[in-house]
Short mmCIF file of N, CA and C in Angstrom, two decimals:
data_model
loop_
_atom_site.label_atom_id
_atom_site.label_comp_id
_atom_site.label_asym_id
_atom_site.label_seq_id
_atom_site.Cartn_x
_atom_site.Cartn_y
_atom_site.Cartn_z
N MET A 1 22.70 -16.49 9.40
CA MET A 1 22.25 -15.44 10.30
C MET A 1 23.12 -14.21 10.12
N LYS A 2 24.42 -14.36 10.13
CA LYS A 2 25.30 -13.20 10.02
C LYS A 2 25.19 -12.53 8.66
N ILE A 3 25.04 -13.32 7.61
CA ILE A 3 24.93 -12.74 6.28
C ILE A 3 23.65 -11.91 6.15
N SER A 4 22.56 -12.38 6.76
CA SER A 4 21.30 -11.63 6.73
C SER A 4 21.45 -10.28 7.42
N SER A 5 22.09 -10.31 8.58
CA SER A 5 22.33 -9.06 9.32
C SER A 5 23.20 -8.11 8.51
N LEU A 6 24.22 -8.66 7.88
CA LEU A 6 25.15 -7.85 7.08
C LEU A 6 24.43 -7.20 5.90
N ILE A 7 23.61 -7.97 5.20
CA ILE A 7 22.88 -7.43 4.04
C ILE A 7 21.96 -6.29 4.49
N LEU A 8 21.22 -6.52 5.57
CA LEU A 8 20.33 -5.46 6.07
C LEU A 8 21.12 -4.22 6.46
N LYS A 9 22.21 -4.42 7.15
CA LYS A 9 23.05 -3.30 7.60
C LYS A 9 23.62 -2.52 6.41
N LEU A 10 24.06 -3.23 5.39
CA LEU A 10 24.61 -2.58 4.19
C LEU A 10 23.59 -1.66 3.53
N PHE A 11 22.33 -2.02 3.62
CA PHE A 11 21.28 -1.22 3.00
C PHE A 11 20.61 -0.26 3.99
N GLY A 12 21.18 -0.16 5.20
CA GLY A 12 20.71 0.81 6.18
C GLY A 12 19.52 0.39 7.01
N TRP A 13 19.19 -0.90 7.02
CA TRP A 13 18.04 -1.40 7.78
C TRP A 13 18.46 -1.90 9.15
N SER A 14 17.54 -1.78 10.11
CA SER A 14 17.77 -2.36 11.44
C SER A 14 16.55 -3.19 11.83
N VAL A 15 16.79 -4.14 12.72
CA VAL A 15 15.74 -5.03 13.20
C VAL A 15 15.65 -4.89 14.71
N THR A 16 14.45 -4.66 15.20
CA THR A 16 14.21 -4.60 16.64
C THR A 16 13.19 -5.67 16.98
N CYS A 17 13.60 -6.60 17.84
CA CYS A 17 12.71 -7.68 18.23
C CYS A 17 12.72 -7.83 19.75
N SER A 18 11.55 -7.77 20.35
CA SER A 18 11.44 -7.97 21.79
C SER A 18 10.41 -9.04 22.13
N VAL A 19 10.06 -9.86 21.15
CA VAL A 19 9.10 -10.94 21.39
C VAL A 19 9.87 -12.27 21.46
N PRO A 20 9.36 -13.20 22.24
CA PRO A 20 10.02 -14.51 22.34
C PRO A 20 10.00 -15.26 21.01
N ASP A 21 10.86 -16.24 20.92
CA ASP A 21 10.88 -17.13 19.76
C ASP A 21 9.88 -18.25 20.06
N TYR A 22 8.62 -17.98 19.77
CA TYR A 22 7.55 -18.94 20.06
C TYR A 22 7.73 -20.19 19.20
N PRO A 23 7.42 -21.36 19.75
CA PRO A 23 7.50 -22.57 18.91
C PRO A 23 6.47 -22.53 17.78
N LYS A 24 5.32 -21.91 18.05
CA LYS A 24 4.28 -21.76 17.04
C LYS A 24 3.72 -20.35 17.15
N CYS A 25 3.62 -19.67 16.03
CA CYS A 25 2.98 -18.35 16.02
C CYS A 25 2.70 -17.91 14.60
N ILE A 26 1.86 -16.90 14.51
CA ILE A 26 1.62 -16.21 13.25
C ILE A 26 2.31 -14.86 13.37
N ILE A 27 3.02 -14.47 12.33
CA ILE A 27 3.56 -13.12 12.28
C ILE A 27 2.68 -12.33 11.33
N CYS A 28 1.95 -11.38 11.86
CA CYS A 28 1.12 -10.51 11.06
C CYS A 28 2.04 -9.39 10.56
N VAL A 29 2.16 -9.25 9.25
CA VAL A 29 3.07 -8.25 8.67
C VAL A 29 2.26 -7.21 7.90
N ALA A 30 2.47 -5.95 8.28
CA ALA A 30 1.80 -4.84 7.60
C ALA A 30 2.65 -3.58 7.79
N PRO A 31 2.53 -2.61 6.98
CA PRO A 31 1.77 -2.64 5.74
C PRO A 31 2.50 -3.46 4.68
N HIS A 32 1.74 -4.03 3.77
CA HIS A 32 2.30 -4.82 2.68
C HIS A 32 2.19 -3.98 1.41
N THR A 33 3.28 -3.33 1.04
CA THR A 33 3.24 -2.36 -0.05
C THR A 33 4.15 -2.71 -1.22
N SER A 34 5.00 -3.73 -1.05
CA SER A 34 6.00 -3.99 -2.06
C SER A 34 6.44 -5.45 -1.99
N ASN A 35 6.98 -5.98 -3.09
CA ASN A 35 7.58 -7.31 -3.05
C ASN A 35 8.83 -7.32 -2.18
N TRP A 36 9.38 -6.15 -1.92
CA TRP A 36 10.55 -6.05 -1.03
C TRP A 36 10.19 -6.48 0.39
N ASP A 37 8.91 -6.39 0.76
CA ASP A 37 8.48 -6.82 2.10
C ASP A 37 8.91 -8.26 2.36
N PHE A 38 8.73 -9.10 1.34
CA PHE A 38 9.09 -10.51 1.46
C PHE A 38 10.59 -10.66 1.74
N ILE A 39 11.40 -10.00 0.94
CA ILE A 39 12.86 -10.11 1.08
C ILE A 39 13.31 -9.55 2.41
N LEU A 40 12.82 -8.36 2.75
CA LEU A 40 13.20 -7.74 4.03
C LEU A 40 12.75 -8.59 5.21
N GLY A 41 11.54 -9.11 5.14
CA GLY A 41 11.02 -9.94 6.23
C GLY A 41 11.84 -11.21 6.42
N LYS A 42 12.16 -11.89 5.32
CA LYS A 42 12.96 -13.11 5.41
C LYS A 42 14.35 -12.80 5.97
N LEU A 43 14.98 -11.72 5.49
CA LEU A 43 16.30 -11.33 6.01
C LEU A 43 16.23 -10.97 7.49
N ALA A 44 15.21 -10.21 7.87
CA ALA A 44 15.08 -9.78 9.27
C ALA A 44 14.92 -10.97 10.19
N TYR A 45 14.03 -11.88 9.84
CA TYR A 45 13.79 -13.03 10.71
C TYR A 45 15.01 -13.94 10.77
N ALA A 46 15.68 -14.11 9.63
CA ALA A 46 16.90 -14.92 9.61
C ALA A 46 18.00 -14.26 10.43
N SER A 47 18.05 -12.93 10.44
CA SER A 47 19.08 -12.23 11.23
C SER A 47 18.91 -12.49 12.72
N LEU A 48 17.71 -12.90 13.12
CA LEU A 48 17.44 -13.24 14.52
C LEU A 48 17.71 -14.72 14.81
N GLY A 49 18.12 -15.44 13.76
CA GLY A 49 18.36 -16.87 13.90
C GLY A 49 17.07 -17.69 13.91
N ARG A 50 16.01 -17.13 13.33
CA ARG A 50 14.70 -17.77 13.31
C ARG A 50 14.26 -18.06 11.88
N LYS A 51 13.35 -19.02 11.75
CA LYS A 51 12.79 -19.36 10.44
C LYS A 51 11.28 -19.19 10.47
N ALA A 52 10.75 -18.68 9.37
CA ALA A 52 9.30 -18.51 9.25
C ALA A 52 8.88 -18.88 7.84
N GLY A 53 7.75 -19.54 7.75
CA GLY A 53 7.13 -19.79 6.47
C GLY A 53 6.31 -18.56 6.08
N PHE A 54 5.68 -18.62 4.93
CA PHE A 54 4.93 -17.47 4.44
C PHE A 54 3.88 -17.92 3.44
N LEU A 55 2.88 -17.08 3.28
CA LEU A 55 1.86 -17.30 2.26
C LEU A 55 2.18 -16.42 1.07
N MET A 56 1.96 -16.94 -0.13
CA MET A 56 2.21 -16.18 -1.35
C MET A 56 1.25 -16.67 -2.43
N LYS A 57 0.77 -15.75 -3.26
CA LYS A 57 -0.20 -16.18 -4.27
C LYS A 57 0.39 -17.27 -5.16
N ASP A 58 -0.46 -18.20 -5.53
CA ASP A 58 -0.03 -19.40 -6.22
C ASP A 58 0.64 -19.16 -7.57
N THR A 59 0.38 -18.02 -8.19
CA THR A 59 0.98 -17.75 -9.50
C THR A 59 2.51 -17.61 -9.42
N TRP A 60 3.05 -17.39 -8.22
CA TRP A 60 4.51 -17.32 -8.05
C TRP A 60 5.15 -18.71 -7.96
N PHE A 61 4.33 -19.75 -7.86
CA PHE A 61 4.86 -21.09 -7.65
C PHE A 61 5.01 -21.87 -8.95
N PHE A 62 5.50 -21.20 -9.99
CA PHE A 62 5.79 -21.85 -11.27
C PHE A 62 7.22 -22.42 -11.21
N TRP A 63 7.51 -23.33 -12.13
CA TRP A 63 8.85 -23.93 -12.18
C TRP A 63 9.86 -22.88 -12.66
N PRO A 64 11.01 -22.72 -12.06
CA PRO A 64 11.56 -23.40 -10.89
C PRO A 64 11.30 -22.66 -9.58
N MET A 65 10.63 -21.52 -9.66
CA MET A 65 10.41 -20.70 -8.46
C MET A 65 9.60 -21.43 -7.39
N GLY A 66 8.64 -22.25 -7.82
CA GLY A 66 7.82 -22.99 -6.87
C GLY A 66 8.65 -23.90 -5.97
N VAL A 67 9.62 -24.56 -6.57
CA VAL A 67 10.51 -25.44 -5.79
C VAL A 67 11.28 -24.60 -4.77
N PHE A 68 11.81 -23.48 -5.22
CA PHE A 68 12.56 -22.58 -4.33
C PHE A 68 11.68 -22.06 -3.19
N PHE A 69 10.51 -21.50 -3.52
CA PHE A 69 9.64 -20.93 -2.50
C PHE A 69 9.19 -21.98 -1.48
N ARG A 70 8.84 -23.17 -1.95
CA ARG A 70 8.44 -24.23 -1.01
C ARG A 70 9.62 -24.61 -0.10
N SER A 71 10.82 -24.62 -0.64
CA SER A 71 11.99 -25.02 0.15
C SER A 71 12.30 -24.02 1.26
N ILE A 72 11.85 -22.78 1.12
CA ILE A 72 12.09 -21.78 2.18
C ILE A 72 10.82 -21.47 2.98
N GLY A 73 9.85 -22.38 2.88
CA GLY A 73 8.65 -22.27 3.72
C GLY A 73 7.42 -21.69 3.07
N GLY A 74 7.44 -21.54 1.76
CA GLY A 74 6.30 -20.95 1.06
C GLY A 74 5.09 -21.86 0.97
N ILE A 75 3.93 -21.27 1.16
CA ILE A 75 2.66 -21.97 1.01
C ILE A 75 1.85 -21.19 -0.03
N PRO A 76 1.53 -21.84 -1.15
CA PRO A 76 0.77 -21.12 -2.18
C PRO A 76 -0.67 -20.84 -1.77
N VAL A 77 -1.11 -19.64 -2.07
CA VAL A 77 -2.50 -19.25 -1.81
C VAL A 77 -3.24 -19.34 -3.13
N PRO A 78 -4.17 -20.30 -3.24
CA PRO A 78 -4.89 -20.45 -4.51
C PRO A 78 -5.83 -19.27 -4.75
N ARG A 79 -5.79 -18.77 -5.96
CA ARG A 79 -6.68 -17.67 -6.34
C ARG A 79 -8.08 -18.18 -6.62
N LYS A 80 -8.18 -19.42 -7.03
CA LYS A 80 -9.48 -20.05 -7.27
C LYS A 80 -9.56 -21.27 -6.36
N LYS A 81 -10.70 -21.45 -5.75
CA LYS A 81 -10.88 -22.57 -4.81
C LYS A 81 -10.68 -23.89 -5.54
N LYS A 82 -9.70 -24.67 -5.07
CA LYS A 82 -9.40 -25.95 -5.71
C LYS A 82 -9.57 -27.12 -4.75
N SER A 83 -9.90 -26.82 -3.52
CA SER A 83 -9.96 -27.85 -2.50
C SER A 83 -11.29 -27.77 -1.77
N SER A 84 -11.67 -28.88 -1.14
CA SER A 84 -12.89 -28.87 -0.35
C SER A 84 -12.67 -28.12 0.97
N LYS A 85 -11.40 -27.96 1.36
CA LYS A 85 -11.06 -27.23 2.58
C LYS A 85 -10.61 -25.82 2.22
N SER A 86 -10.93 -24.88 3.11
CA SER A 86 -10.46 -23.51 2.91
C SER A 86 -8.98 -23.44 3.29
N LEU A 87 -8.30 -22.41 2.81
CA LEU A 87 -6.89 -22.20 3.17
C LEU A 87 -6.76 -22.07 4.68
N THR A 88 -7.69 -21.39 5.32
CA THR A 88 -7.67 -21.23 6.77
C THR A 88 -7.70 -22.59 7.45
N GLU A 89 -8.58 -23.48 7.01
CA GLU A 89 -8.66 -24.83 7.59
C GLU A 89 -7.37 -25.62 7.36
N ILE A 90 -6.79 -25.48 6.19
CA ILE A 90 -5.54 -26.18 5.87
C ILE A 90 -4.42 -25.72 6.79
N ILE A 91 -4.35 -24.42 7.03
CA ILE A 91 -3.29 -23.88 7.89
C ILE A 91 -3.52 -24.24 9.35
N ILE A 92 -4.76 -24.25 9.79
CA ILE A 92 -5.07 -24.69 11.16
C ILE A 92 -4.59 -26.13 11.34
N ASP A 93 -4.87 -26.98 10.36
CA ASP A 93 -4.41 -28.38 10.41
C ASP A 93 -2.88 -28.44 10.50
N LYS A 94 -2.20 -27.60 9.70
CA LYS A 94 -0.72 -27.57 9.73
C LYS A 94 -0.22 -27.23 11.13
N PHE A 95 -0.82 -26.20 11.74
CA PHE A 95 -0.42 -25.82 13.09
C PHE A 95 -0.67 -26.96 14.08
N ASN A 96 -1.83 -27.59 13.98
CA ASN A 96 -2.18 -28.64 14.92
C ASN A 96 -1.30 -29.88 14.78
N LYS A 97 -0.75 -30.10 13.60
CA LYS A 97 0.10 -31.28 13.36
C LYS A 97 1.59 -30.99 13.55
N SER A 98 1.95 -29.74 13.79
CA SER A 98 3.36 -29.35 13.87
C SER A 98 3.80 -29.10 15.30
N GLN A 99 5.04 -29.46 15.58
CA GLN A 99 5.66 -29.13 16.86
C GLN A 99 6.15 -27.69 16.85
N LYS A 100 6.62 -27.26 15.68
CA LYS A 100 7.17 -25.91 15.54
C LYS A 100 6.72 -25.36 14.19
N LEU A 101 6.07 -24.20 14.21
CA LEU A 101 5.63 -23.59 12.97
C LEU A 101 5.42 -22.10 13.19
N THR A 102 6.12 -21.32 12.42
CA THR A 102 5.94 -19.87 12.40
C THR A 102 5.55 -19.50 10.98
N LEU A 103 4.50 -18.72 10.85
CA LEU A 103 3.99 -18.39 9.53
C LEU A 103 3.71 -16.90 9.42
N ALA A 104 4.35 -16.24 8.45
CA ALA A 104 4.12 -14.81 8.20
C ALA A 104 2.92 -14.66 7.27
N ILE A 105 2.01 -13.78 7.68
CA ILE A 105 0.79 -13.54 6.91
C ILE A 105 0.58 -12.03 6.77
N THR A 106 0.28 -11.59 5.55
CA THR A 106 -0.06 -10.19 5.31
C THR A 106 -1.58 -10.10 5.17
N PRO A 107 -2.27 -9.60 6.19
CA PRO A 107 -3.74 -9.62 6.15
C PRO A 107 -4.36 -8.73 5.08
N GLU A 108 -3.58 -7.81 4.54
CA GLU A 108 -4.11 -6.98 3.46
C GLU A 108 -4.34 -7.82 2.21
N GLY A 109 -3.53 -8.86 2.04
CA GLY A 109 -3.71 -9.77 0.93
C GLY A 109 -3.35 -9.19 -0.42
N THR A 110 -2.81 -7.99 -0.43
CA THR A 110 -2.43 -7.32 -1.67
C THR A 110 -1.39 -6.26 -1.34
N ARG A 111 -0.65 -5.85 -2.36
CA ARG A 111 0.31 -4.76 -2.15
C ARG A 111 -0.35 -3.40 -2.38
N SER A 112 -1.54 -3.42 -2.93
CA SER A 112 -2.28 -2.17 -3.16
C SER A 112 -2.85 -1.67 -1.83
N ARG A 113 -3.00 -0.35 -1.74
CA ARG A 113 -3.58 0.23 -0.53
C ARG A 113 -5.02 -0.25 -0.38
N THR A 114 -5.34 -0.76 0.81
CA THR A 114 -6.69 -1.25 1.07
C THR A 114 -7.02 -1.11 2.55
N THR A 115 -8.28 -0.89 2.84
CA THR A 115 -8.71 -0.84 4.24
C THR A 115 -9.40 -2.15 4.62
N SER A 116 -9.66 -2.98 3.62
CA SER A 116 -10.34 -4.26 3.83
C SER A 116 -9.30 -5.36 4.04
N TRP A 117 -9.16 -5.82 5.26
CA TRP A 117 -8.18 -6.86 5.58
C TRP A 117 -8.87 -8.20 5.71
N HIS A 118 -8.16 -9.25 5.33
CA HIS A 118 -8.65 -10.62 5.52
C HIS A 118 -8.53 -10.97 7.00
N THR A 119 -9.46 -11.75 7.50
CA THR A 119 -9.46 -12.10 8.92
C THR A 119 -9.00 -13.53 9.19
N GLY A 120 -8.60 -14.23 8.16
CA GLY A 120 -8.17 -15.63 8.32
C GLY A 120 -7.09 -15.80 9.38
N PHE A 121 -6.14 -14.85 9.46
CA PHE A 121 -5.05 -14.97 10.44
C PHE A 121 -5.59 -14.98 11.87
N LEU A 122 -6.68 -14.25 12.12
CA LEU A 122 -7.30 -14.25 13.45
C LEU A 122 -7.99 -15.59 13.72
N HIS A 123 -8.71 -16.09 12.74
CA HIS A 123 -9.38 -17.40 12.89
C HIS A 123 -8.35 -18.50 13.12
N ILE A 124 -7.26 -18.45 12.38
CA ILE A 124 -6.20 -19.46 12.54
C ILE A 124 -5.64 -19.40 13.95
N ALA A 125 -5.29 -18.19 14.41
CA ALA A 125 -4.70 -18.03 15.74
C ALA A 125 -5.63 -18.57 16.83
N ILE A 126 -6.91 -18.27 16.70
CA ILE A 126 -7.88 -18.71 17.72
C ILE A 126 -8.02 -20.23 17.69
N GLN A 127 -8.25 -20.78 16.50
CA GLN A 127 -8.54 -22.22 16.41
C GLN A 127 -7.30 -23.10 16.60
N ALA A 128 -6.12 -22.57 16.28
CA ALA A 128 -4.89 -23.34 16.48
C ALA A 128 -4.23 -22.98 17.82
N ASN A 129 -4.82 -22.03 18.53
CA ASN A 129 -4.33 -21.59 19.84
C ASN A 129 -2.85 -21.15 19.76
N VAL A 130 -2.58 -20.22 18.83
CA VAL A 130 -1.23 -19.68 18.69
C VAL A 130 -1.26 -18.16 18.80
N PRO A 131 -0.19 -17.57 19.33
CA PRO A 131 -0.15 -16.11 19.42
C PRO A 131 0.13 -15.47 18.06
N ILE A 132 -0.19 -14.19 17.98
CA ILE A 132 0.11 -13.40 16.79
C ILE A 132 1.17 -12.38 17.16
N VAL A 133 2.29 -12.42 16.44
CA VAL A 133 3.33 -11.41 16.61
C VAL A 133 3.04 -10.32 15.58
N LEU A 134 2.98 -9.07 16.04
CA LEU A 134 2.72 -7.97 15.14
C LEU A 134 4.05 -7.44 14.63
N GLY A 135 4.28 -7.58 13.33
CA GLY A 135 5.53 -7.16 12.71
C GLY A 135 5.28 -6.04 11.74
N ALA A 136 6.11 -5.01 11.84
CA ALA A 136 5.94 -3.85 10.96
C ALA A 136 7.23 -3.59 10.19
N ILE A 137 7.06 -3.23 8.93
CA ILE A 137 8.19 -2.82 8.10
C ILE A 137 8.01 -1.33 7.85
N ASP A 138 8.88 -0.55 8.46
CA ASP A 138 8.80 0.91 8.37
C ASP A 138 9.83 1.40 7.36
N PHE A 139 9.38 1.65 6.14
CA PHE A 139 10.29 2.06 5.07
C PHE A 139 10.90 3.43 5.33
N LYS A 140 10.15 4.33 5.99
CA LYS A 140 10.67 5.68 6.24
C LYS A 140 11.90 5.65 7.14
N SER A 141 11.83 4.86 8.21
CA SER A 141 12.95 4.81 9.15
C SER A 141 13.88 3.62 8.89
N LYS A 142 13.52 2.78 7.90
CA LYS A 142 14.27 1.58 7.57
C LYS A 142 14.43 0.67 8.79
N GLN A 143 13.30 0.46 9.45
CA GLN A 143 13.26 -0.43 10.62
C GLN A 143 12.26 -1.54 10.41
N ILE A 144 12.62 -2.71 10.89
CA ILE A 144 11.71 -3.84 10.92
C ILE A 144 11.48 -4.15 12.39
N LEU A 145 10.23 -4.09 12.80
CA LEU A 145 9.90 -4.17 14.22
C LEU A 145 9.04 -5.39 14.53
N LEU A 146 9.46 -6.14 15.52
CA LEU A 146 8.68 -7.26 16.05
C LEU A 146 8.65 -7.04 17.56
N GLN A 147 7.66 -6.26 18.01
CA GLN A 147 7.70 -5.82 19.40
C GLN A 147 6.43 -6.10 20.19
N LYS A 148 5.43 -6.68 19.58
CA LYS A 148 4.18 -6.88 20.31
C LYS A 148 3.58 -8.24 19.96
N THR A 149 3.10 -8.92 20.99
CA THR A 149 2.35 -10.16 20.80
C THR A 149 0.88 -9.84 21.05
N PHE A 150 0.03 -10.32 20.17
CA PHE A 150 -1.40 -10.09 20.28
C PHE A 150 -2.11 -11.43 20.44
N SER A 151 -2.96 -11.52 21.44
CA SER A 151 -3.77 -12.72 21.64
C SER A 151 -5.22 -12.35 21.35
N PRO A 152 -5.78 -12.89 20.27
CA PRO A 152 -7.15 -12.52 19.91
C PRO A 152 -8.16 -13.00 20.95
N SER A 153 -9.21 -12.22 21.10
CA SER A 153 -10.26 -12.51 22.08
C SER A 153 -11.32 -13.46 21.52
N GLY A 154 -11.41 -13.51 20.20
CA GLY A 154 -12.47 -14.27 19.56
C GLY A 154 -13.53 -13.36 18.94
N ASN A 155 -13.54 -12.09 19.34
CA ASN A 155 -14.41 -11.10 18.72
C ASN A 155 -13.65 -10.56 17.51
N ILE A 156 -13.90 -11.14 16.35
CA ILE A 156 -13.10 -10.87 15.15
C ILE A 156 -13.10 -9.39 14.78
N GLU A 157 -14.25 -8.75 14.80
CA GLU A 157 -14.32 -7.32 14.44
C GLU A 157 -13.49 -6.47 15.38
N GLN A 158 -13.63 -6.71 16.68
CA GLN A 158 -12.88 -5.94 17.67
C GLN A 158 -11.37 -6.25 17.56
N ASP A 159 -11.03 -7.52 17.40
CA ASP A 159 -9.62 -7.90 17.29
C ASP A 159 -8.97 -7.26 16.07
N LEU A 160 -9.70 -7.28 14.94
CA LEU A 160 -9.16 -6.68 13.71
C LEU A 160 -8.94 -5.18 13.90
N LEU A 161 -9.86 -4.52 14.56
CA LEU A 161 -9.72 -3.09 14.83
C LEU A 161 -8.48 -2.82 15.69
N LEU A 162 -8.26 -3.63 16.72
CA LEU A 162 -7.07 -3.47 17.58
C LEU A 162 -5.77 -3.66 16.79
N VAL A 163 -5.76 -4.68 15.92
CA VAL A 163 -4.57 -4.94 15.10
C VAL A 163 -4.33 -3.78 14.14
N LYS A 164 -5.38 -3.33 13.47
CA LYS A 164 -5.24 -2.20 12.54
C LYS A 164 -4.76 -0.94 13.26
N ASN A 165 -5.24 -0.72 14.47
CA ASN A 165 -4.80 0.46 15.25
C ASN A 165 -3.31 0.39 15.56
N PHE A 166 -2.80 -0.82 15.80
CA PHE A 166 -1.36 -0.97 16.04
C PHE A 166 -0.56 -0.47 14.83
N TYR A 167 -1.05 -0.73 13.63
CA TYR A 167 -0.32 -0.41 12.41
C TYR A 167 -0.51 1.02 11.91
N LYS A 168 -1.38 1.80 12.53
CA LYS A 168 -1.64 3.17 12.06
C LYS A 168 -0.37 3.99 11.89
N PRO A 169 0.60 3.95 12.81
CA PRO A 169 1.81 4.77 12.62
C PRO A 169 2.65 4.38 11.40
N PHE A 170 2.42 3.18 10.87
CA PHE A 170 3.23 2.71 9.76
C PHE A 170 2.55 2.88 8.43
#
């Protein structure tokens, strides 16, 4: 925990968190513009004394990186459907079988600028009955913010619009 805080501080970053340490939640992280998001997010959450898993495209899970990523909570996202279950269903099952699970998800699904976000994180939150923490990485101010909890209504289009509106300043 202290080393994470020190590393962030050395590089001029600060972390502001006003949300509880939920036993189960999804951390929605946006904007996702760089591979640095992963490193900054892991350091920020560790600096709070918390652990979170994450989704990452399966091509990063080659030997030996796959062993490393899985050991720190990584879940590979298959680019081609390889299972009879969708990734959303697999993650819902994980939440339902776990006592404690925090999972960071980037709904943009890419580091490229896009207005089309994946809605799986909303479906997971609704079906697994877990809150969504809205986390932002603000590169301009070098701040990582975890300040709002969002509870989806079940109206996916409206919920997605509300989440996207939260991220407009970033």
